[in-house]
């Protein structure tokens, strides 16, 4: 086997102008330039994108799903949603 | 098992039952992880080894159009292999380990790719039947419980339908051609029919992993259910071509609303799985050779990138 495995990269693709880049998957490459070239061949063979971002997987920090209270605070704050308020139909769209 | 683990497993199962996808960082039973690594890597290896029988005909395609199509199809299979390897890697196994398991024969790949492609018509039969059978399985897997596997499957299924259609188009052309061409199509169908039915794996009664995989919603349909669905969908297509399947027991069963078909030769199936198919050794040798001969490229690319990084650092130091 090889002495050293090529690092893993996460690939993000903007499918068309005006949209966010969205995670498409991952791949191995020696550096960012190769990661972008490989991403083009692996993830955009059918015009799926107009722009590609790559980032080495080890640089991504993720929240811990075991930490159950992470999103608790937001759950109780239903008054942040417009539907929380009763506004009469007569006044028109608001 | 400690009560703590038990409750984790119960919670895990209740998430599965509630159709909540499992993601890489979520807790999962070791056996779920192992089952998925085995299944996803086998699937990835199948995509990769599956490039060989078709790659065999790229230089001999009968027209530029057929050649471009076949090339694109084989390229897609490489892509499928890569999507699936990355999905497997999210479970904590490295690409090197996965490749090693393939090259040492520790990991299996679909036995269908151990059959030879002896005529151009095989490019038709493979796209139509082999990809067709794979699609049955893969459509089910777009709803599998492990998120990265399900997402890879959605991407794959979008690409597969062209594979099947280009194969059927080849069969249509041959079936409408000269008597020799039609005979070629029939011969190819004869050779690929049974191996395609075997792709769904052992009968339900004999399938060892099925029950647990269904409970974990890795699979959602049994081998026999999928096989039946495949036969039912293929038969009108066979008839349209004016060809026949090599199964005297195959007939429509009005009562069941399905086609009945003959018994599968499981001795042949197991013999190919165990390494004695017509091309097992050849396929392994090809993959091992490609890996060995590509080693210097992988190393050189890495060294080159390392050097460029080094230079960039030196440049920065000079500026500072
Ligand atoms: Fe595929
Ligand atoms: Fe395919």
Coordinates of N, CA and C and ligand atoms in Angstrom, one line a residue, chain B residues 73 77 80 131 160 163, ligand 2:
Chain B
X73 N -20.6 6.3 -20.3 CA -21.2 5.4 -19.4 C -20.2 4.8 -18.4
X77 N -19.6 5.1 -14.2 CA -19.4 4.1 -13.3 C -18.2 4.4 -12.4
X80 N -19.6 6.7 -9.9 CA -20.4 5.9 -8.9 C -19.5 5.3 -7.8
X131 N -27.5 -3.1 -15.7 CA -27.8 -1.8 -15.1 C -29.3 -1.8 -14.7
X160 N -28.2 6.6 -13.8 CA -28.3 5.2 -14.3 C -29.3 5.1 -15.5
X163 N -27.9 4.8 -18.7 CA -27.2 3.6 -18.9 C -28.1 2.5 -19.5
Ligands
LIG2 FE1 -24.7 2.0 -14.6

